[in-house]
Coordinates of C-alpha atoms in Angstrom, one line a residue:
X1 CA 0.0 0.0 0.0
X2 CA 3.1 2.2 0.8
X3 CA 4.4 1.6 -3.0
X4 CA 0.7 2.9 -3.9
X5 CA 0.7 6.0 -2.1
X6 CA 4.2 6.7 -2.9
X7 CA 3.9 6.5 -6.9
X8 CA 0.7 8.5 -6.3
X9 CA 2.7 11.1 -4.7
X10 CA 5.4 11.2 -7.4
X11 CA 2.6 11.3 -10.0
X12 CA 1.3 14.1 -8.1
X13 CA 4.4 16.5 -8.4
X14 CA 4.6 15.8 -12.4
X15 CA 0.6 16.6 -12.2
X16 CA 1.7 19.7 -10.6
X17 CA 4.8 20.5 -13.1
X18 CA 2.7 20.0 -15.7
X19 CA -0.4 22.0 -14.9
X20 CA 2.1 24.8 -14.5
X21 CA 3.0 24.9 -18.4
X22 CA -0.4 23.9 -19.8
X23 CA -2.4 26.7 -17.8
X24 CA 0.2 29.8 -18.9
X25 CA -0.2 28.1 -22.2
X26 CA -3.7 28.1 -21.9
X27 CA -3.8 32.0 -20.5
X28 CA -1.3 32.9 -23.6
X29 CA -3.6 31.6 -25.6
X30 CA -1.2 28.7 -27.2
X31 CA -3.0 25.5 -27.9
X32 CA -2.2 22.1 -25.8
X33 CA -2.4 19.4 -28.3
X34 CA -1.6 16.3 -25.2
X35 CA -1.7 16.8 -21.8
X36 CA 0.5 13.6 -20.5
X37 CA 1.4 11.7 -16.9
X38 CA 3.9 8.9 -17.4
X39 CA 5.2 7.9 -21.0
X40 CA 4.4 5.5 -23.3
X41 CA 1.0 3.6 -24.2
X42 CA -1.7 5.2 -22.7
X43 CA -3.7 3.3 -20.2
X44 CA -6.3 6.3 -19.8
X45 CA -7.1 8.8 -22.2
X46 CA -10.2 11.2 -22.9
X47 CA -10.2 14.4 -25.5
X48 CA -12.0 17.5 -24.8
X49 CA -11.2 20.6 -27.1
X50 CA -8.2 20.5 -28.7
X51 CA -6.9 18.5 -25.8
X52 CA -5.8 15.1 -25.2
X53 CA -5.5 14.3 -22.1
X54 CA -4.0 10.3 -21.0
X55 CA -2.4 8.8 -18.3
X56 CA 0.7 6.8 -19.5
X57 CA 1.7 3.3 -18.5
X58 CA 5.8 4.4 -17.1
X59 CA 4.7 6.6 -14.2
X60 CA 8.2 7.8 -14.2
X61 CA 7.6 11.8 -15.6
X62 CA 4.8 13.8 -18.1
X63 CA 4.8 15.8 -21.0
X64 CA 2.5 18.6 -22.1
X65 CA 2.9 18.8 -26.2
X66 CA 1.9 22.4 -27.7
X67 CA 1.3 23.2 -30.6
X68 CA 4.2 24.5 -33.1
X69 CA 6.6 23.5 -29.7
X70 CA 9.6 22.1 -32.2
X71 CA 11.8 24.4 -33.1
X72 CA 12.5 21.9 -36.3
X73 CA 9.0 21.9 -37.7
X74 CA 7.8 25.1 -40.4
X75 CA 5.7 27.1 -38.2
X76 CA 2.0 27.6 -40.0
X77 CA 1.9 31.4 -38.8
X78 CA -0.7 30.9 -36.3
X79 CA -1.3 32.8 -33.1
X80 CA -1.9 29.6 -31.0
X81 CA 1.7 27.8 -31.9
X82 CA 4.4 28.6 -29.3
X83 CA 6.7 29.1 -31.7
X84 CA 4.8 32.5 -33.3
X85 CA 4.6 33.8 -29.5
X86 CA 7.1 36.8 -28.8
X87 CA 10.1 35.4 -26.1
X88 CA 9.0 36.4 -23.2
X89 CA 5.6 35.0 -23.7
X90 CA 7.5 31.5 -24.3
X91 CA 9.6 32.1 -21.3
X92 CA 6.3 32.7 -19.0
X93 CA 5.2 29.2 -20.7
X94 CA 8.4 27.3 -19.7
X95 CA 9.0 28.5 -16.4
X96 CA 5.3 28.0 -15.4
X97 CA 6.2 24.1 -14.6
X98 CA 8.7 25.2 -12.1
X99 CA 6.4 28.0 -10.5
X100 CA 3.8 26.2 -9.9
X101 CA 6.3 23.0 -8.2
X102 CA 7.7 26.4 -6.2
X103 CA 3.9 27.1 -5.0
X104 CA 3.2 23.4 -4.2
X105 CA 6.4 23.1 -2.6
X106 CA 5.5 26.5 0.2
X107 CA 1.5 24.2 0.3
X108 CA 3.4 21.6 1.3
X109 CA 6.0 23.1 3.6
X110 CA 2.6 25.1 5.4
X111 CA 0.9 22.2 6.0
X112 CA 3.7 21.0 7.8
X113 CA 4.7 23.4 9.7
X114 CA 1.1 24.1 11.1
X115 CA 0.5 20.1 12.0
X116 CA 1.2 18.8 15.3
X117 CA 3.6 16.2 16.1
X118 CA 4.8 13.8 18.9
X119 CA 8.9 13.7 19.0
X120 CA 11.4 12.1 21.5
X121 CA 13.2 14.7 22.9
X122 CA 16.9 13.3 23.9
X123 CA 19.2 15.2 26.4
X124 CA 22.0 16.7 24.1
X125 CA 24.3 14.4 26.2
X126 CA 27.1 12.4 24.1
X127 CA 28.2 9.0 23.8
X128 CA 31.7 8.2 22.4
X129 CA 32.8 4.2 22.7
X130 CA 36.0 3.1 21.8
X131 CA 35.0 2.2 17.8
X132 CA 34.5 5.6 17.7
X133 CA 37.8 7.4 18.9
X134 CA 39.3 7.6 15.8
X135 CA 36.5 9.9 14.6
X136 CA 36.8 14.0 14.9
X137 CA 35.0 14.6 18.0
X138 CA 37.3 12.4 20.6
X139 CA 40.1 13.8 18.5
X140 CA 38.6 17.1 19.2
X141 CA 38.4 16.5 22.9
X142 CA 34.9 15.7 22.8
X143 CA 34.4 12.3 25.9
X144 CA 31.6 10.8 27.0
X145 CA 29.1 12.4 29.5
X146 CA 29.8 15.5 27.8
X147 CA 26.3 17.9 27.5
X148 CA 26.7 19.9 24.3
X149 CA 25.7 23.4 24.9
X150 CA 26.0 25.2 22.1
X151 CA 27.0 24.5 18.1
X152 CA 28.7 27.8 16.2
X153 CA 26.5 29.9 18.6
X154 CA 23.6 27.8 18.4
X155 CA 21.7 26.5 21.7
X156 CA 21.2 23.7 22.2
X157 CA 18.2 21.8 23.6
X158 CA 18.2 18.5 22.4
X159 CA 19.8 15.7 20.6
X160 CA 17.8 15.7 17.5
X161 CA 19.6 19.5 17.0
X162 CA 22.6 17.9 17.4
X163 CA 22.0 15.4 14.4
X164 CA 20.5 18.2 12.9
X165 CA 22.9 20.9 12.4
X166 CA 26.2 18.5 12.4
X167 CA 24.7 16.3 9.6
X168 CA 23.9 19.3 7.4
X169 CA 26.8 21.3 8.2
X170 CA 28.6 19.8 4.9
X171 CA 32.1 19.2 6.4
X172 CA 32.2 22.7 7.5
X173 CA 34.0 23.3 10.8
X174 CA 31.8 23.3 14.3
X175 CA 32.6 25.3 17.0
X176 CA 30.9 23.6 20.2
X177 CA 30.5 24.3 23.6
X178 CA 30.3 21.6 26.0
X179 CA 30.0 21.2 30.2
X180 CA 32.0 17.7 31.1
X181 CA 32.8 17.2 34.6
X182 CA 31.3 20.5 36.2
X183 CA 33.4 22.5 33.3
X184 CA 32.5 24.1 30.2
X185 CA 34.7 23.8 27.7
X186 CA 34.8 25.1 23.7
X187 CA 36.2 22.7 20.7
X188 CA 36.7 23.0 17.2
X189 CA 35.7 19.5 15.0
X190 CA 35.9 19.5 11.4
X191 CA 33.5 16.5 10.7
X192 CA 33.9 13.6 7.9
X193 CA 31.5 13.5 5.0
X194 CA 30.0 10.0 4.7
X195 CA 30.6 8.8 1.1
X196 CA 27.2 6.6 1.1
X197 CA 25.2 9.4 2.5
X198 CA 26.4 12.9 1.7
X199 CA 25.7 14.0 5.6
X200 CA 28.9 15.1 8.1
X201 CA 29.4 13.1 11.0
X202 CA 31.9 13.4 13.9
X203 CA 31.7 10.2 15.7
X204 CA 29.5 10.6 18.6
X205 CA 26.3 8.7 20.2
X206 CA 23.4 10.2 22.1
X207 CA 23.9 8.8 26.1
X208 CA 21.0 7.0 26.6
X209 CA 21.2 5.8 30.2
X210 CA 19.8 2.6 30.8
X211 CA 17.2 2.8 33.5
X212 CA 13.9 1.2 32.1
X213 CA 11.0 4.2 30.8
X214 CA 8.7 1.3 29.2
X215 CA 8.2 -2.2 29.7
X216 CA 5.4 -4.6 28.3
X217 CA 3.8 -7.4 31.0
X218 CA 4.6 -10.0 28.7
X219 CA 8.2 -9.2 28.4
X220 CA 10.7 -11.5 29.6
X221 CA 12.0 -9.7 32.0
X222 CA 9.2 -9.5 34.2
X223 CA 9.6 -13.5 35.0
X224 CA 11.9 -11.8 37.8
X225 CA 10.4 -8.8 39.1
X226 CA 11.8 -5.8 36.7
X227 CA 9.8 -2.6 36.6
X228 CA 9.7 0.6 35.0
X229 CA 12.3 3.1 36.6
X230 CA 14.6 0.1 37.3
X231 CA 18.3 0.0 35.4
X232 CA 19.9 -2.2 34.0
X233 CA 23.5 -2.7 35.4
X234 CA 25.3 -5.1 34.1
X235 CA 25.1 -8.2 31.4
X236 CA 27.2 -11.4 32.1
X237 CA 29.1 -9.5 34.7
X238 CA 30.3 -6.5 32.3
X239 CA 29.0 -2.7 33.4
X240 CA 26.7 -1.6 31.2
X241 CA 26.4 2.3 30.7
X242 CA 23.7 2.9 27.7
X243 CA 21.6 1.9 25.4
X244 CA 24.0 1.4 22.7
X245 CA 26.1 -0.8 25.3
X246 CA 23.4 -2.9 25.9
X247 CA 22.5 -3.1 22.1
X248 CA 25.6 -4.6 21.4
X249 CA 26.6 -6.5 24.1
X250 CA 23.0 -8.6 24.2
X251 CA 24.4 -8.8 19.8
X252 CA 27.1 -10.7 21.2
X253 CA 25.3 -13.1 23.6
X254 CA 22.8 -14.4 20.7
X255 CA 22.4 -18.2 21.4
X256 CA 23.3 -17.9 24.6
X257 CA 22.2 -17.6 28.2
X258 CA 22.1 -13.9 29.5
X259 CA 22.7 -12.9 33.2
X260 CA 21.2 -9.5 33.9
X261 CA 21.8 -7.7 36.9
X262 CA 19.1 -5.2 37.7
X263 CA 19.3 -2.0 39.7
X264 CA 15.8 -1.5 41.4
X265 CA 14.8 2.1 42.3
X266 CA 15.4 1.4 46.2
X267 CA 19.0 0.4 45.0
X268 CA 18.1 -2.9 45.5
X269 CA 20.0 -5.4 43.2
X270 CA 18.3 -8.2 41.7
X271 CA 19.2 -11.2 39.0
X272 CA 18.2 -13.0 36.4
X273 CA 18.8 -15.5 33.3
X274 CA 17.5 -15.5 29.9
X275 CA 18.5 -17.6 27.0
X276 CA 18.8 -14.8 24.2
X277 CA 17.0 -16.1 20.7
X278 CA 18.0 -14.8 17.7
X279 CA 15.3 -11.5 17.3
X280 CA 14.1 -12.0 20.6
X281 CA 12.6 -8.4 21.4
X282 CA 12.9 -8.0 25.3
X283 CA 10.0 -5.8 24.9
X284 CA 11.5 -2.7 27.1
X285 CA 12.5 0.7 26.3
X286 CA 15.3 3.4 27.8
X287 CA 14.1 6.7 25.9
X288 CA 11.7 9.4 27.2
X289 CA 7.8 9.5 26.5
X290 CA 7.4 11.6 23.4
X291 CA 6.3 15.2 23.9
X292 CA 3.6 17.2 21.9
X293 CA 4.8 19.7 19.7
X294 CA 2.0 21.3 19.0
X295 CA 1.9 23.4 14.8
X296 CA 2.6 26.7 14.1
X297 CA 0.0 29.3 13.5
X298 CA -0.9 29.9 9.2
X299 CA 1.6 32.5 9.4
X300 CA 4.5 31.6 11.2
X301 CA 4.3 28.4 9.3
X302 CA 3.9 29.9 5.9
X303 CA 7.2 31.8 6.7
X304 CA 8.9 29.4 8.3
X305 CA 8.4 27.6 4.8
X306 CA 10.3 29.9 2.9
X307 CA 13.6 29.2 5.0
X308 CA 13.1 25.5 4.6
X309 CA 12.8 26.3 1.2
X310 CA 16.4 28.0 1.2
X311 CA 17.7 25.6 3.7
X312 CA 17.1 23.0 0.9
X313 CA 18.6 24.7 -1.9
X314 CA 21.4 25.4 -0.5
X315 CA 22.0 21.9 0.8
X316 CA 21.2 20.7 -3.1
X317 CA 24.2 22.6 -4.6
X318 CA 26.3 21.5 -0.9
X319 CA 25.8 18.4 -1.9
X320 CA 26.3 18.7 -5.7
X321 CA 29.6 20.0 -4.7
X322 CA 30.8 17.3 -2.5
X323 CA 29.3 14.9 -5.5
X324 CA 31.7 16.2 -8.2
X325 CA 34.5 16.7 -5.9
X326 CA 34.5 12.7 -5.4
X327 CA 33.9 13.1 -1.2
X328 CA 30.7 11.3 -1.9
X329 CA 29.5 8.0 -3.1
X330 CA 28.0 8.4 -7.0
X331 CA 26.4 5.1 -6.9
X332 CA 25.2 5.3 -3.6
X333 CA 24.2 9.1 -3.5
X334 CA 22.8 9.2 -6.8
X335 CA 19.3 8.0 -7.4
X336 CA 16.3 8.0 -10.4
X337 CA 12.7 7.8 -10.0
X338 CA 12.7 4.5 -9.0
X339 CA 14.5 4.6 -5.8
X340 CA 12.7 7.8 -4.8
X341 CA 9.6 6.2 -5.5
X342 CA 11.1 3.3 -2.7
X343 CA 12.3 5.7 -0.1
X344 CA 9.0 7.9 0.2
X345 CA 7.4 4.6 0.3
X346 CA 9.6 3.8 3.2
X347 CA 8.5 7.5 4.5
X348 CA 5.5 6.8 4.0
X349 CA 5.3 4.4 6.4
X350 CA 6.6 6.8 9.0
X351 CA 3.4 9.2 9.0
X352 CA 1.8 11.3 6.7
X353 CA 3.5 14.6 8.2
X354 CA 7.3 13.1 7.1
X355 CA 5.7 11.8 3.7
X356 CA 4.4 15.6 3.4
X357 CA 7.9 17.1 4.0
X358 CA 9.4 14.3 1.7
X359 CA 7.5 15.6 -1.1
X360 CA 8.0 19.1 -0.4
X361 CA 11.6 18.4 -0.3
X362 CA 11.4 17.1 -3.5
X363 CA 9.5 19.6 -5.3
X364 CA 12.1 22.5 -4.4
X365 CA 14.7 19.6 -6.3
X366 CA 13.0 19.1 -9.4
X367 CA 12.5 23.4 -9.4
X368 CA 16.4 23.5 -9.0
X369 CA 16.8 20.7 -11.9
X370 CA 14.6 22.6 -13.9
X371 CA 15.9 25.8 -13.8
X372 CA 19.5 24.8 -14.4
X373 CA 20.5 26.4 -17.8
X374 CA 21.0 22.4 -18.9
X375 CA 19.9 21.2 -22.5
X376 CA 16.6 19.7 -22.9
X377 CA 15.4 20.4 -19.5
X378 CA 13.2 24.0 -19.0
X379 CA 16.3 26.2 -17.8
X380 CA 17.9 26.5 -21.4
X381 CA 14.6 27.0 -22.9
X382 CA 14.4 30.2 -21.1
X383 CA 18.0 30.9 -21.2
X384 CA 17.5 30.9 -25.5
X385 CA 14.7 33.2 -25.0
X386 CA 16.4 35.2 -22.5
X387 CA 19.1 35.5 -25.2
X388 CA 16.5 36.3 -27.8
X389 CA 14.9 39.2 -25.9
X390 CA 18.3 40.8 -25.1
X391 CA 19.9 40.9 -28.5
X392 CA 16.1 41.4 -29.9
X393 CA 16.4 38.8 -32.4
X394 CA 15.6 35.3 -33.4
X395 CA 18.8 32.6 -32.3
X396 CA 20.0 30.4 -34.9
X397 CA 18.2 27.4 -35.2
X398 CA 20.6 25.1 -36.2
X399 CA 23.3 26.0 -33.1
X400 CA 20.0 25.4 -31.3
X401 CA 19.1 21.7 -32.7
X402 CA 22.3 20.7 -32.1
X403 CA 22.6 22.0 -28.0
X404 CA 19.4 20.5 -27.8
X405 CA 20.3 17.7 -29.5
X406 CA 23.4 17.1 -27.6
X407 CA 21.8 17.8 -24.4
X408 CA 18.8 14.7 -25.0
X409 CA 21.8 12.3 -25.3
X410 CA 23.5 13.3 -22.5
X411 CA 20.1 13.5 -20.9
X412 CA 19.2 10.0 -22.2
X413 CA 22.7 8.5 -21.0
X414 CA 22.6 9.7 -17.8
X415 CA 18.8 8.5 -17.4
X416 CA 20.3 5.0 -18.3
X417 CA 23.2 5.5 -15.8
X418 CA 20.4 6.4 -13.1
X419 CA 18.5 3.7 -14.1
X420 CA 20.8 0.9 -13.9
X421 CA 22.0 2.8 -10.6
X422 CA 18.8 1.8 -9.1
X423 CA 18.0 -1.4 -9.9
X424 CA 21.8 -2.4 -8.4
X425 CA 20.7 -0.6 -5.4
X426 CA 17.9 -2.7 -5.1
X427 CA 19.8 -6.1 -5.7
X428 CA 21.8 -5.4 -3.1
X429 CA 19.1 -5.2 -0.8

């Protein structure tokens, strides 16, 4: 059902696209001969006007055809071809697709902003284990226990603004104040870029302390008296700290008989055995009850929306960078409408306020794509008219069959390269 609603969503921002360059064309009075979602044969199609309208069998993109739209073909002279329109008539046309994914994008954003939402809040304490001290922040100074305070002047309230602002800082260095010990203390880390991801990271854990916020009556470790509030201690003898010890020691012990020692909240110590199956969910949870977070009023939201909007673009040509500069993964960073298709079905699975953002997220990309002055794609469309109103003359159309020509195959190669990228991607799954 996830696959469903997320190739409904997809279809949904190429609906949008498109509507953008049939209703200027429609307003500029140039004549929409098909009005297309997905390629190839048609599974739906109905004509009204001088209109055909179908929805294609590859949901993977759309296509609204105009009339006199090829710059190849002898124009008849008629007002409604877009060829006969004056440039910046023809510019308003191709740029309407990218508007209107702008406008849906800010809907989108709105929405989200205004909804309410239930998040656990971690204490901005950090967690470095050994694995790990090879990584910027122990190198830093950064230790375990430490409560981040602030990040290049940012407070700090939480965890989740930890991940946040670090993961997005693009390998940029981090100033960060931290108390550790009674003392406050100031570092700079220059954080790795993960090659799979694109994101920064510095090595560090949130410190999730082990004491017990949740645990089901049919979870194992009741059988000896554990409660919520009580802590877990130590495992086959070892001290256990966190969360993430306890994660990977109980990884270790799979197959094998498991001797917990239990802290109760009287500082009482109790004990008791469990053979660990593989799976085996011990049904108990260390992390906080999730808080309310209640929307933002219209307005707030709605401007709040524009700085995600900038937020994302600048992240897009961040990451652009790091992707042509070789400190990313190609294969793994790169993906085609397949794999985005798989990951806002994984969203939406998540909730429908994360699916929301996904999409919104999206639609500022494909405005970016779009406008990029790249052959074949909207950008150098209104780049050639551009050029045409400013030296007040009609381009060569031969220099312009060929840069268009050029830029279909690259388009079309790259499109393959995408494609294959994506079904690897999902073979090794």
């Amino acid at each position: 059902m996830s696959i469903v609603i997320a190739i409904i969503g997809f279809g949904v921002i190429i609906f949008i696209h498109e509507l953008g360059h049939f209703i200027f064309a429609k307003l500029t009075g140039v004549r929409v001969e098909i009005f297309s979602i997905g390629f190839g044969p048609s599974i739906l199609k109905y004509k009204r006007g001088e209109t055909l309208y179908q929805l294609s069998i590859i949901p993977f993109g759309g296509f609204c055809k105009l009339a006199g739209d090829d710059i190849k073909d002898e124009l008849k002279g008629e007002e409604y071809e877009f060829y006969s329109k004056p440039p910046h008539i023809r510019i308003l046309i191709a740029i309407g697709g990218v508007l209107f994914n702008f406008i849906f994008a800010i809907i989108l954003f709105t929405s989200v902003n205004m909804l309410s939402k239930y998040e656990v809040l971690l204490p901005p304490k950090i967690y470095i284990p050994e694995k790990l001290y090879e990584y910027p922040a122990y190198k830093a100074g950064l230790r375990s226990g430490a409560i981040i305070k602030e990040i290049n002047g940012i407070k700090i309230n939480s965890y989740n603004e930890i991940v946040q602002i670090v993961g997005t800082s693009m390998g940029k260095d981090l100033n960060i104040l931290f108390e550790y010990e009674g003392k406050l203390e100031n570092v700079k880390v220059t954080p790795n870029i993960d090659k799979q991801t694109g994101r920064s990271i510095i090595g560090i854990m949130n410190y999730i302390e082990t004491k017990i916020t949740y645990i089901a009556d049919d979870s194992e470790l009741k059988k000896f008296g554990v409660e919520k509030g009580d802590r877990i201690v130590a495992i086959n003898g070892e001290k256990i700290l966190t969360e993430v010890d306890f994660i990977e020691k109980l990884n270790s012990l799979i197959g094998r008989d498991v001797h917990f020692e239990i802290e109760k909240t009287d500082g009482k110590i109790i004990n008791g055995n469990i053979y660990l199956l593989r799976n085996m969910d011990l049904k108990i949870s260390f992390l906080p009850d999730p808080v309310l977070i209640k929307g933002l009023s219209f307005n707030k939201a709605f401007l709040k929306s524009f700085k995600t909007m900038k937020d994302t673009v600048y992240l897009f040509f961040k990451s652009l960078r790091l992707l042509f500069t070789g400190k990313v993964n190609v294969n793994e960073s790169l993906g085609g409408p397949i794999k985005i298709i798989y990951f806002s079905s994984e969203i939406a699975k998540t909730g429908f306020r994360n699916f929301l953002e996904f999409y919104g997220l999206l639609s500022v990309i494909l405005v970016i794509m779009n406008l990029l002055p790249i052959p074949a794609v909207d950008g150098s469309y209104v780049l050639f008219f551009l050029l045409e109103v400013i030296l007040r003359k009609p381009l060569n159309k031969k220099l312009i069959i060929k840069i268009q020509t050029i830029g279909m195959i690259f388009l079309f190669i790259l499109m393959g390269f995408v494609f294959i990228n994506d079904i690897l991607f999902f073979l090794k799954k």
